[in-house]
Amino acid sequence: MIIGIGSDLCDIRRIEKSIERFGDRFTHRIYTEGERARSDRRAARAPSYARRFAAKEACAKALGTGLSHGVFWRDMEVVNLPTGRPTMRLTGGALERLKVMTPAGHRAVVHVSLTDDPPLAQAFVIIEALPA
């Protein structure tokens, strides 16, 4: 059963300007070490960061909290499965919220879809509860 859905659309130029203006202060506030390493390896850094930004926003919406109630940017990390498929690794307040919203006897699976078509990046997050 689906227990959360979120989507977000992000202007890549806005992320690019934030990186140019604030540099590490911006990237270290929003992104985990793993996300920074993955995005910094790319020739097109800004679209990579923008996709991850959109995913974090979409995940916060799917959790039903937005970026409040103890859910912070780095509590949500875009990671890739061995197949390359993206998903979210939740920690801190995001993980606590996920535990609260997951019905007893179920486990949560977070599905993520990322795309960009400059100047926009988009993400969809669906949180599914499967029988344990």
mmCIF file of N, CA and C in Angstrom:
data_model
loop_
_atom_site.group_PDB
_atom_site.id
_atom_site.type_symbol
_atom_site.label_atom_id
_atom_site.label_comp_id
_atom_site.label_asym_id
_atom_site.label_seq_id
_atom_site.Cartn_x
_atom_site.Cartn_y
_atom_site.Cartn_z
ATOM 1 N N MET A 1 0.837 -1.174 0.000
ATOM 2 C CA MET A 1 0.000 0.000 0.000
ATOM 3 C C MET A 1 0.884 1.239 0.000
ATOM 4 N N ILE A 2 0.416 2.258 -0.686
ATOM 5 C CA ILE A 2 1.153 3.515 -0.736
ATOM 6 C C ILE A 2 0.819 4.327 0.514
ATOM 7 N N ILE A 3 1.865 4.769 1.219
ATOM 8 C CA ILE A 3 1.647 5.563 2.435
ATOM 9 C C ILE A 3 2.171 6.996 2.294
ATOM 10 N N GLY A 4 2.813 7.295 1.174
ATOM 11 C CA GLY A 4 3.279 8.662 0.962
ATOM 12 C C GLY A 4 3.659 8.903 -0.480
ATOM 13 N N ILE A 5 3.299 10.085 -0.989
ATOM 14 C CA ILE A 5 3.652 10.492 -2.347
ATOM 15 C C ILE A 5 4.123 11.938 -2.297
ATOM 16 N N GLY A 6 5.217 12.217 -2.999
ATOM 17 C CA GLY A 6 5.693 13.588 -3.092
ATOM 18 C C GLY A 6 6.334 13.835 -4.438
ATOM 19 N N SER A 7 6.240 15.066 -4.906
ATOM 20 C CA SER A 7 6.909 15.446 -6.152
ATOM 21 C C SER A 7 7.475 16.846 -5.982
ATOM 22 N N ASP A 8 8.496 17.149 -6.777
ATOM 23 C CA ASP A 8 9.061 18.485 -6.750
ATOM 24 C C ASP A 8 9.695 18.808 -8.087
ATOM 25 N N LEU A 9 9.624 20.058 -8.451
ATOM 26 C CA LEU A 9 10.219 20.593 -9.659
ATOM 27 C C LEU A 9 11.182 21.689 -9.221
ATOM 28 N N CYS A 10 12.419 21.630 -9.702
ATOM 29 C CA CYS A 10 13.468 22.534 -9.245
ATOM 30 C C CYS A 10 14.144 23.190 -10.440
ATOM 31 N N ASP A 11 14.385 24.485 -10.338
ATOM 32 C CA ASP A 11 15.082 25.217 -11.394
ATOM 33 C C ASP A 11 16.593 25.016 -11.209
ATOM 34 N N ILE A 12 17.221 24.375 -12.149
ATOM 35 C CA ILE A 12 18.657 24.075 -12.068
ATOM 36 C C ILE A 12 19.469 25.360 -11.926
ATOM 37 N N ARG A 13 19.030 26.422 -12.579
ATOM 38 C CA ARG A 13 19.759 27.693 -12.508
ATOM 39 C C ARG A 13 19.795 28.238 -11.097
ATOM 40 N N ARG A 14 18.738 28.016 -10.339
ATOM 41 C CA ARG A 14 18.694 28.473 -8.947
ATOM 42 C C ARG A 14 19.730 27.741 -8.109
ATOM 43 N N ILE A 15 19.840 26.436 -8.316
ATOM 44 C CA ILE A 15 20.837 25.648 -7.586
ATOM 45 C C ILE A 15 22.240 26.076 -8.004
ATOM 46 N N GLU A 16 22.433 26.277 -9.290
ATOM 47 C CA GLU A 16 23.739 26.708 -9.799
ATOM 48 C C GLU A 16 24.160 28.043 -9.176
ATOM 49 N N LYS A 17 23.222 28.981 -9.080
ATOM 50 C CA LYS A 17 23.520 30.281 -8.466
ATOM 51 C C LYS A 17 23.844 30.135 -6.985
ATOM 52 N N SER A 18 23.144 29.253 -6.294
ATOM 53 C CA SER A 18 23.423 29.023 -4.865
ATOM 54 C C SER A 18 24.815 28.425 -4.677
ATOM 55 N N ILE A 19 25.195 27.508 -5.549
ATOM 56 C CA ILE A 19 26.533 26.906 -5.468
ATOM 57 C C ILE A 19 27.591 27.972 -5.741
ATOM 58 N N GLU A 20 27.364 28.795 -6.762
ATOM 59 C CA GLU A 20 28.327 29.854 -7.084
ATOM 60 C C GLU A 20 28.450 30.863 -5.950
ATOM 61 N N ARG A 21 27.322 31.228 -5.367
ATOM 62 C CA ARG A 21 27.322 32.271 -4.332
ATOM 63 C C ARG A 21 27.822 31.772 -2.981
ATOM 64 N N PHE A 22 27.375 30.582 -2.573
ATOM 65 C CA PHE A 22 27.666 30.098 -1.224
ATOM 66 C C PHE A 22 28.646 28.936 -1.169
ATOM 67 N N GLY A 23 28.902 28.275 -2.292
ATOM 68 C CA GLY A 23 29.874 27.189 -2.358
ATOM 69 C C GLY A 23 29.607 26.082 -1.356
ATOM 70 N N ASP A 24 30.665 25.708 -0.622
ATOM 71 C CA ASP A 24 30.575 24.612 0.338
ATOM 72 C C ASP A 24 29.546 24.871 1.438
ATOM 73 N N ARG A 25 29.334 26.124 1.772
ATOM 74 C CA ARG A 25 28.355 26.432 2.824
ATOM 75 C C ARG A 25 26.969 25.930 2.404
ATOM 76 N N PHE A 26 26.642 26.089 1.141
ATOM 77 C CA PHE A 26 25.365 25.598 0.621
ATOM 78 C C PHE A 26 25.370 24.078 0.511
ATOM 79 N N THR A 27 26.358 23.526 -0.175
ATOM 80 C CA THR A 27 26.347 22.076 -0.420
ATOM 81 C C THR A 27 26.469 21.278 0.875
ATOM 82 N N HIS A 28 27.233 21.764 1.853
ATOM 83 C CA HIS A 28 27.382 21.034 3.111
ATOM 84 C C HIS A 28 26.141 21.142 3.997
ATOM 85 N N ARG A 29 25.342 22.179 3.792
ATOM 86 C CA ARG A 29 24.114 22.336 4.574
ATOM 87 C C ARG A 29 23.007 21.418 4.062
ATOM 88 N N ILE A 30 22.973 21.215 2.744
ATOM 89 C CA ILE A 30 21.860 20.496 2.120
ATOM 90 C C ILE A 30 22.168 19.027 1.848
ATOM 91 N N TYR A 31 23.384 18.735 1.412
ATOM 92 C CA TYR A 31 23.705 17.413 0.879
ATOM 93 C C TYR A 31 24.634 16.629 1.796
ATOM 94 N N THR A 32 24.489 15.307 1.765
ATOM 95 C CA THR A 32 25.380 14.432 2.523
ATOM 96 C C THR A 32 26.725 14.327 1.804
ATOM 97 N N GLU A 33 27.676 13.765 2.488
ATOM 98 C CA GLU A 33 29.005 13.575 1.889
ATOM 99 C C GLU A 33 28.926 12.728 0.622
ATOM 100 N N GLY A 34 28.124 11.670 0.666
ATOM 101 C CA GLY A 34 27.969 10.797 -0.499
ATOM 102 C C GLY A 34 27.342 11.520 -1.684
ATOM 103 N N GLU A 35 26.350 12.343 -1.422
ATOM 104 C CA GLU A 35 25.710 13.096 -2.501
ATOM 105 C C GLU A 35 26.678 14.119 -3.100
ATOM 106 N N ARG A 36 27.448 14.762 -2.245
ATOM 107 C CA ARG A 36 28.422 15.744 -2.749
ATOM 108 C C ARG A 36 29.473 15.048 -3.612
ATOM 109 N N ALA A 37 29.959 13.907 -3.150
ATOM 110 C CA ALA A 37 30.982 13.178 -3.912
ATOM 111 C C ALA A 37 30.436 12.767 -5.279
ATOM 112 N N ARG A 38 29.212 12.272 -5.313
ATOM 113 C CA ARG A 38 28.626 11.815 -6.581
ATOM 114 C C ARG A 38 28.391 12.997 -7.532
ATOM 115 N N SER A 39 27.859 14.087 -7.011
ATOM 116 C CA SER A 39 27.576 15.248 -7.859
ATOM 117 C C SER A 39 28.851 15.945 -8.324
ATOM 118 N N ASP A 40 29.847 16.010 -7.460
ATOM 119 C CA ASP A 40 31.097 16.694 -7.807
ATOM 120 C C ASP A 40 31.895 15.941 -8.867
ATOM 121 N N ARG A 41 31.639 14.640 -9.029
ATOM 122 C CA ARG A 41 32.322 13.855 -10.069
ATOM 123 C C ARG A 41 31.753 14.122 -11.451
ATOM 124 N N ARG A 42 30.605 14.705 -11.512
ATOM 125 C CA ARG A 42 29.913 14.908 -12.784
ATOM 126 C C ARG A 42 30.382 16.189 -13.471
ATOM 127 N N ALA A 43 30.437 16.140 -14.784
ATOM 128 C CA ALA A 43 30.765 17.342 -15.557
ATOM 129 C C ALA A 43 29.652 18.375 -15.378
ATOM 130 N N ALA A 44 28.415 17.911 -15.351
ATOM 131 C CA ALA A 44 27.255 18.790 -15.148
ATOM 132 C C ALA A 44 26.852 18.717 -13.675
ATOM 133 N N ARG A 45 27.572 19.446 -12.835
ATOM 134 C CA ARG A 45 27.340 19.403 -11.384
ATOM 135 C C ARG A 45 25.964 19.926 -10.995
ATOM 136 N N ALA A 46 25.592 21.086 -11.520
ATOM 137 C CA ALA A 46 24.349 21.728 -11.087
ATOM 138 C C ALA A 46 23.113 20.855 -11.337
ATOM 139 N N PRO A 47 22.960 20.233 -12.515
ATOM 140 C CA PRO A 47 21.788 19.358 -12.687
ATOM 141 C C PRO A 47 21.777 18.187 -11.702
ATOM 142 N N SER A 48 22.934 17.641 -11.392
ATOM 143 C CA SER A 48 23.014 16.540 -10.434
ATOM 144 C C SER A 48 22.560 16.997 -9.047
ATOM 145 N N TYR A 49 23.073 18.147 -8.619
ATOM 146 C CA TYR A 49 22.649 18.699 -7.331
ATOM 147 C C TYR A 49 21.162 19.045 -7.350
ATOM 148 N N ALA A 50 20.665 19.577 -8.451
ATOM 149 C CA ALA A 50 19.255 19.964 -8.540
ATOM 150 C C ALA A 50 18.332 18.747 -8.464
ATOM 151 N N ARG A 51 18.702 17.656 -9.124
ATOM 152 C CA ARG A 51 17.886 16.431 -9.032
ATOM 153 C C ARG A 51 17.799 15.956 -7.590
ATOM 154 N N ARG A 52 18.917 15.987 -6.889
ATOM 155 C CA ARG A 52 18.935 15.561 -5.494
ATOM 156 C C ARG A 52 18.140 16.520 -4.599
ATOM 157 N N PHE A 53 18.226 17.811 -4.892
ATOM 158 C CA PHE A 53 17.440 18.794 -4.148
ATOM 159 C C PHE A 53 15.950 18.496 -4.315
ATOM 160 N N ALA A 54 15.532 18.273 -5.557
ATOM 161 C CA ALA A 54 14.127 17.957 -5.836
ATOM 162 C C ALA A 54 13.703 16.676 -5.130
ATOM 163 N N ALA A 55 14.586 15.684 -5.092
ATOM 164 C CA ALA A 55 14.260 14.420 -4.419
ATOM 165 C C ALA A 55 14.063 14.626 -2.925
ATOM 166 N N LYS A 56 14.886 15.449 -2.319
ATOM 167 C CA LYS A 56 14.746 15.720 -0.887
ATOM 168 C C LYS A 56 13.420 16.426 -0.596
ATOM 169 N N GLU A 57 13.083 17.406 -1.437
ATOM 170 C CA GLU A 57 11.798 18.107 -1.281
ATOM 171 C C GLU A 57 10.634 17.129 -1.464
ATOM 172 N N ALA A 58 10.711 16.287 -2.489
ATOM 173 C CA ALA A 58 9.648 15.316 -2.745
ATOM 174 C C ALA A 58 9.533 14.321 -1.593
ATOM 175 N N CYS A 59 10.664 13.900 -1.053
ATOM 176 C CA CYS A 59 10.648 12.952 0.064
ATOM 177 C C CYS A 59 10.016 13.586 1.304
ATOM 178 N N ALA A 60 10.372 14.833 1.573
ATOM 179 C CA ALA A 60 9.784 15.525 2.731
ATOM 180 C C ALA A 60 8.266 15.626 2.580
ATOM 181 N N LYS A 61 7.796 15.841 1.360
ATOM 182 C CA LYS A 61 6.353 15.884 1.106
ATOM 183 C C LYS A 61 5.731 14.502 1.300
ATOM 184 N N ALA A 62 6.416 13.464 0.814
ATOM 185 C CA ALA A 62 5.895 12.099 0.972
ATOM 186 C C ALA A 62 5.830 11.697 2.445
ATOM 187 N N LEU A 63 6.750 12.220 3.235
ATOM 188 C CA LEU A 63 6.735 11.949 4.676
ATOM 189 C C LEU A 63 5.616 12.711 5.382
ATOM 190 N N GLY A 64 5.066 13.720 4.700
ATOM 191 C CA GLY A 64 3.961 14.489 5.260
ATOM 192 C C GLY A 64 4.383 15.581 6.212
ATOM 193 N N THR A 65 5.673 15.877 6.258
ATOM 194 C CA THR A 65 6.161 16.878 7.211
ATOM 195 C C THR A 65 6.713 18.122 6.544
ATOM 196 N N GLY A 66 7.146 17.993 5.295
ATOM 197 C CA GLY A 66 7.965 19.044 4.719
ATOM 198 C C GLY A 66 9.265 19.079 5.512
ATOM 199 N N LEU A 67 9.961 20.170 5.435
ATOM 200 C CA LEU A 67 11.218 20.306 6.174
ATOM 201 C C LEU A 67 10.926 20.951 7.524
ATOM 202 N N SER A 68 10.224 20.196 8.364
ATOM 203 C CA SER A 68 9.884 20.631 9.714
ATOM 204 C C SER A 68 9.644 19.387 10.557
ATOM 205 N N HIS A 69 9.228 19.572 11.775
ATOM 206 C CA HIS A 69 8.962 18.456 12.684
ATOM 207 C C HIS A 69 10.171 17.543 12.832
ATOM 208 N N GLY A 70 11.355 18.149 12.866
ATOM 209 C CA GLY A 70 12.575 17.374 13.075
ATOM 210 C C GLY A 70 13.152 16.727 11.840
ATOM 211 N N VAL A 71 12.610 17.019 10.658
ATOM 212 C CA VAL A 71 13.141 16.471 9.408
ATOM 213 C C VAL A 71 14.047 17.538 8.784
ATOM 214 N N PHE A 72 15.308 17.168 8.570
ATOM 215 C CA PHE A 72 16.292 18.096 8.032
ATOM 216 C C PHE A 72 16.818 17.587 6.690
ATOM 217 N N TRP A 73 17.433 18.503 5.916
ATOM 218 C CA TRP A 73 17.926 18.187 4.586
ATOM 219 C C TRP A 73 18.777 16.924 4.540
ATOM 220 N N ARG A 74 19.773 16.830 5.428
ATOM 221 C CA ARG A 74 20.711 15.708 5.346
ATOM 222 C C ARG A 74 20.168 14.430 5.982
ATOM 223 N N ASP A 75 18.925 14.470 6.488
ATOM 224 C CA ASP A 75 18.261 13.243 6.953
ATOM 225 C C ASP A 75 17.773 12.404 5.780
ATOM 226 N N MET A 76 17.793 12.999 4.584
ATOM 227 C CA MET A 76 17.311 12.334 3.377
ATOM 228 C C MET A 76 18.458 12.329 2.375
ATOM 229 N N GLU A 77 18.917 11.136 2.006
ATOM 230 C CA GLU A 77 20.057 11.021 1.101
ATOM 231 C C GLU A 77 19.668 10.192 -0.116
ATOM 232 N N VAL A 78 19.910 10.750 -1.291
ATOM 233 C CA VAL A 78 19.694 9.995 -2.527
ATOM 234 C C VAL A 78 20.878 9.046 -2.696
ATOM 235 N N VAL A 79 20.582 7.768 -2.740
ATOM 236 C CA VAL A 79 21.606 6.738 -2.960
ATOM 237 C C VAL A 79 21.149 5.858 -4.107
ATOM 238 N N ASN A 80 22.097 5.149 -4.683
ATOM 239 C CA ASN A 80 21.761 4.252 -5.779
ATOM 240 C C ASN A 80 21.947 2.809 -5.349
ATOM 241 N N LEU A 81 20.989 1.982 -5.725
ATOM 242 C CA LEU A 81 21.094 0.553 -5.491
ATOM 243 C C LEU A 81 22.164 -0.016 -6.424
ATOM 244 N N PRO A 82 22.635 -1.239 -6.201
ATOM 245 C CA PRO A 82 23.641 -1.824 -7.098
ATOM 246 C C PRO A 82 23.218 -1.819 -8.568
ATOM 247 N N THR A 83 21.918 -1.832 -8.824
ATOM 248 C CA THR A 83 21.414 -1.795 -10.199
ATOM 249 C C THR A 83 21.502 -0.394 -10.803
ATOM 250 N N GLY A 84 21.783 0.611 -9.970
ATOM 251 C CA GLY A 84 21.823 1.998 -10.419
ATOM 252 C C GLY A 84 20.538 2.750 -10.119
ATOM 253 N N ARG A 85 19.504 2.031 -9.757
ATOM 254 C CA ARG A 85 18.214 2.664 -9.454
ATOM 255 C C ARG A 85 18.334 3.541 -8.215
ATOM 256 N N PRO A 86 17.822 4.782 -8.269
ATOM 257 C CA PRO A 86 17.905 5.647 -7.086
ATOM 258 C C PRO A 86 16.860 5.288 -6.040
ATOM 259 N N THR A 87 17.217 5.535 -4.800
ATOM 260 C CA THR A 87 16.298 5.403 -3.678
ATOM 261 C C THR A 87 16.744 6.420 -2.635
ATOM 262 N N MET A 88 16.104 6.418 -1.490
ATOM 263 C CA MET A 88 16.463 7.347 -0.420
ATOM 264 C C MET A 88 16.924 6.558 0.797
ATOM 265 N N ARG A 89 17.991 7.033 1.410
ATOM 266 C CA ARG A 89 18.425 6.518 2.713
ATOM 267 C C ARG A 89 18.008 7.574 3.729
ATOM 268 N N LEU A 90 17.148 7.173 4.658
ATOM 269 C CA LEU A 90 16.651 8.112 5.654
ATOM 270 C C LEU A 90 17.330 7.887 6.996
ATOM 271 N N THR A 91 17.633 8.984 7.671
ATOM 272 C CA THR A 91 18.230 8.948 9.008
ATOM 273 C C THR A 91 17.528 10.012 9.857
ATOM 274 N N GLY A 92 17.897 10.083 11.116
ATOM 275 C CA GLY A 92 17.413 11.150 11.991
ATOM 276 C C GLY A 92 15.903 11.279 12.015
ATOM 277 N N GLY A 93 15.436 12.518 11.930
ATOM 278 C CA GLY A 93 14.008 12.801 12.003
ATOM 279 C C GLY A 93 13.221 12.208 10.860
ATOM 280 N N ALA A 94 13.821 12.106 9.679
ATOM 281 C CA ALA A 94 13.124 11.506 8.535
ATOM 282 C C ALA A 94 12.867 10.028 8.781
ATOM 283 N N LEU A 95 13.846 9.335 9.324
ATOM 284 C CA LEU A 95 13.677 7.913 9.619
ATOM 285 C C LEU A 95 12.641 7.721 10.725
ATOM 286 N N GLU A 96 12.665 8.588 11.728
ATOM 287 C CA GLU A 96 11.667 8.487 12.805
ATOM 288 C C GLU A 96 10.259 8.686 12.260
ATOM 289 N N ARG A 97 10.088 9.644 11.387
ATOM 290 C CA ARG A 97 8.783 9.885 10.782
ATOM 291 C C ARG A 97 8.343 8.688 9.937
ATOM 292 N N LEU A 98 9.288 8.103 9.192
ATOM 293 C CA LEU A 98 8.978 6.928 8.379
ATOM 294 C C LEU A 98 8.503 5.778 9.262
ATOM 295 N N LYS A 99 9.159 5.584 10.396
ATOM 296 C CA LYS A 99 8.758 4.517 11.315
ATOM 297 C C LYS A 99 7.348 4.740 11.840
ATOM 298 N N VAL A 100 7.018 5.976 12.155
ATOM 299 C CA VAL A 100 5.689 6.300 12.686
ATOM 300 C C VAL A 100 4.604 6.051 11.647
ATOM 301 N N MET A 101 4.877 6.377 10.394
ATOM 302 C CA MET A 101 3.846 6.256 9.365
ATOM 303 C C MET A 101 3.737 4.849 8.763
ATOM 304 N N THR A 102 4.706 3.979 9.060
ATOM 305 C CA THR A 102 4.675 2.619 8.521
ATOM 306 C C THR A 102 3.799 1.743 9.423
ATOM 307 N N PRO A 103 2.760 1.121 8.871
ATOM 308 C CA PRO A 103 1.867 0.290 9.683
ATOM 309 C C PRO A 103 2.617 -0.903 10.307
ATOM 310 N N ALA A 104 2.141 -1.321 11.452
ATOM 311 C CA ALA A 104 2.714 -2.484 12.133
ATOM 312 C C ALA A 104 2.674 -3.694 11.208
ATOM 313 N N GLY A 105 3.719 -4.487 11.236
ATOM 314 C CA GLY A 105 3.789 -5.678 10.400
ATOM 315 C C GLY A 105 4.180 -5.398 8.960
ATOM 316 N N HIS A 106 4.609 -4.174 8.684
ATOM 317 C CA HIS A 106 5.007 -3.784 7.333
ATOM 318 C C HIS A 106 6.424 -3.211 7.352
ATOM 319 N N ARG A 107 7.030 -3.171 6.177
ATOM 320 C CA ARG A 107 8.311 -2.492 6.016
ATOM 321 C C ARG A 107 8.143 -1.470 4.909
ATOM 322 N N ALA A 108 8.845 -0.358 5.040
ATOM 323 C CA ALA A 108 8.715 0.724 4.063
ATOM 324 C C ALA A 108 9.745 0.576 2.958
ATOM 325 N N VAL A 109 9.329 0.850 1.738
ATOM 326 C CA VAL A 109 10.214 0.897 0.576
ATOM 327 C C VAL A 109 10.015 2.266 -0.063
ATOM 328 N N VAL A 110 11.126 2.952 -0.320
ATOM 329 C CA VAL A 110 11.053 4.290 -0.911
ATOM 330 C C VAL A 110 11.453 4.197 -2.384
ATOM 331 N N HIS A 111 10.528 4.569 -3.249
ATOM 332 C CA HIS A 111 10.772 4.576 -4.691
ATOM 333 C C HIS A 111 11.051 6.017 -5.123
ATOM 334 N N VAL A 112 12.076 6.195 -5.954
ATOM 335 C CA VAL A 112 12.480 7.529 -6.400
ATOM 336 C C VAL A 112 12.633 7.533 -7.916
ATOM 337 N N SER A 113 12.114 8.580 -8.538
ATOM 338 C CA SER A 113 12.338 8.802 -9.959
ATOM 339 C C SER A 113 12.904 10.209 -10.118
ATOM 340 N N LEU A 114 14.038 10.312 -10.821
ATOM 341 C CA LEU A 114 14.719 11.589 -11.035
ATOM 342 C C LEU A 114 14.849 11.853 -12.520
ATOM 343 N N THR A 115 14.716 13.102 -12.902
ATOM 344 C CA THR A 115 14.945 13.475 -14.289
ATOM 345 C C THR A 115 15.301 14.949 -14.357
ATOM 346 N N ASP A 116 15.890 15.345 -15.468
ATOM 347 C CA ASP A 116 16.073 16.767 -15.712
ATOM 348 C C ASP A 116 15.984 17.028 -17.203
ATOM 349 N N ASP A 117 15.483 18.189 -17.504
ATOM 350 C CA ASP A 117 15.443 18.731 -18.858
ATOM 351 C C ASP A 117 15.694 20.219 -18.653
ATOM 352 N N PRO A 118 16.987 20.609 -18.714
ATOM 353 C CA PRO A 118 17.343 21.980 -18.359
ATOM 354 C C PRO A 118 16.402 23.000 -19.012
ATOM 355 N N PRO A 119 15.947 23.937 -18.223
ATOM 356 C CA PRO A 119 16.493 24.346 -16.932
ATOM 357 C C PRO A 119 15.820 23.715 -15.716
ATOM 358 N N LEU A 120 15.058 22.625 -15.892
ATOM 359 C CA LEU A 120 14.330 22.047 -14.766
ATOM 360 C C LEU A 120 14.817 20.650 -14.401
ATOM 361 N N ALA A 121 14.735 20.357 -13.108
ATOM 362 C CA ALA A 121 14.980 19.015 -12.580
ATOM 363 C C ALA A 121 13.711 18.616 -11.827
ATOM 364 N N GLN A 122 13.402 17.334 -11.868
ATOM 365 C CA GLN A 122 12.165 16.865 -11.261
ATOM 366 C C GLN A 122 12.402 15.555 -10.523
ATOM 367 N N ALA A 123 11.643 15.373 -9.449
ATOM 368 C CA ALA A 123 11.724 14.123 -8.686
ATOM 369 C C ALA A 123 10.332 13.724 -8.204
ATOM 370 N N PHE A 124 10.114 12.434 -8.189
ATOM 371 C CA PHE A 124 8.916 11.842 -7.601
ATOM 372 C C PHE A 124 9.380 10.842 -6.549
ATOM 373 N N VAL A 125 8.701 10.829 -5.401
ATOM 374 C CA VAL A 125 8.992 9.865 -4.350
ATOM 375 C C VAL A 125 7.683 9.210 -3.933
ATOM 376 N N ILE A 126 7.696 7.896 -3.921
ATOM 377 C CA ILE A 126 6.552 7.125 -3.434
ATOM 378 C C ILE A 126 7.057 6.236 -2.309
ATOM 379 N N ILE A 127 6.383 6.298 -1.181
ATOM 380 C CA ILE A 127 6.723 5.432 -0.053
ATOM 381 C C ILE A 127 5.650 4.352 0.016
ATOM 382 N N GLU A 128 6.114 3.124 -0.069
ATOM 383 C CA GLU A 128 5.233 1.969 -0.095
ATOM 384 C C GLU A 128 5.450 1.142 1.173
ATOM 385 N N ALA A 129 4.364 0.662 1.769
ATOM 386 C CA ALA A 129 4.446 -0.246 2.903
ATOM 387 C C ALA A 129 4.116 -1.653 2.403
ATOM 388 N N LEU A 130 5.086 -2.551 2.565
ATOM 389 C CA LEU A 130 4.918 -3.943 2.149
ATOM 390 C C LEU A 130 4.847 -4.825 3.384
ATOM 391 N N PRO A 131 4.060 -5.909 3.335
ATOM 392 C CA PRO A 131 4.029 -6.823 4.471
ATOM 393 C C PRO A 131 5.439 -7.338 4.783
ATOM 394 N N ALA A 132 5.768 -7.350 6.063
ATOM 395 C CA ALA A 132 7.135 -7.768 6.481
ATOM 396 C C ALA A 132 7.341 -9.252 6.271
#
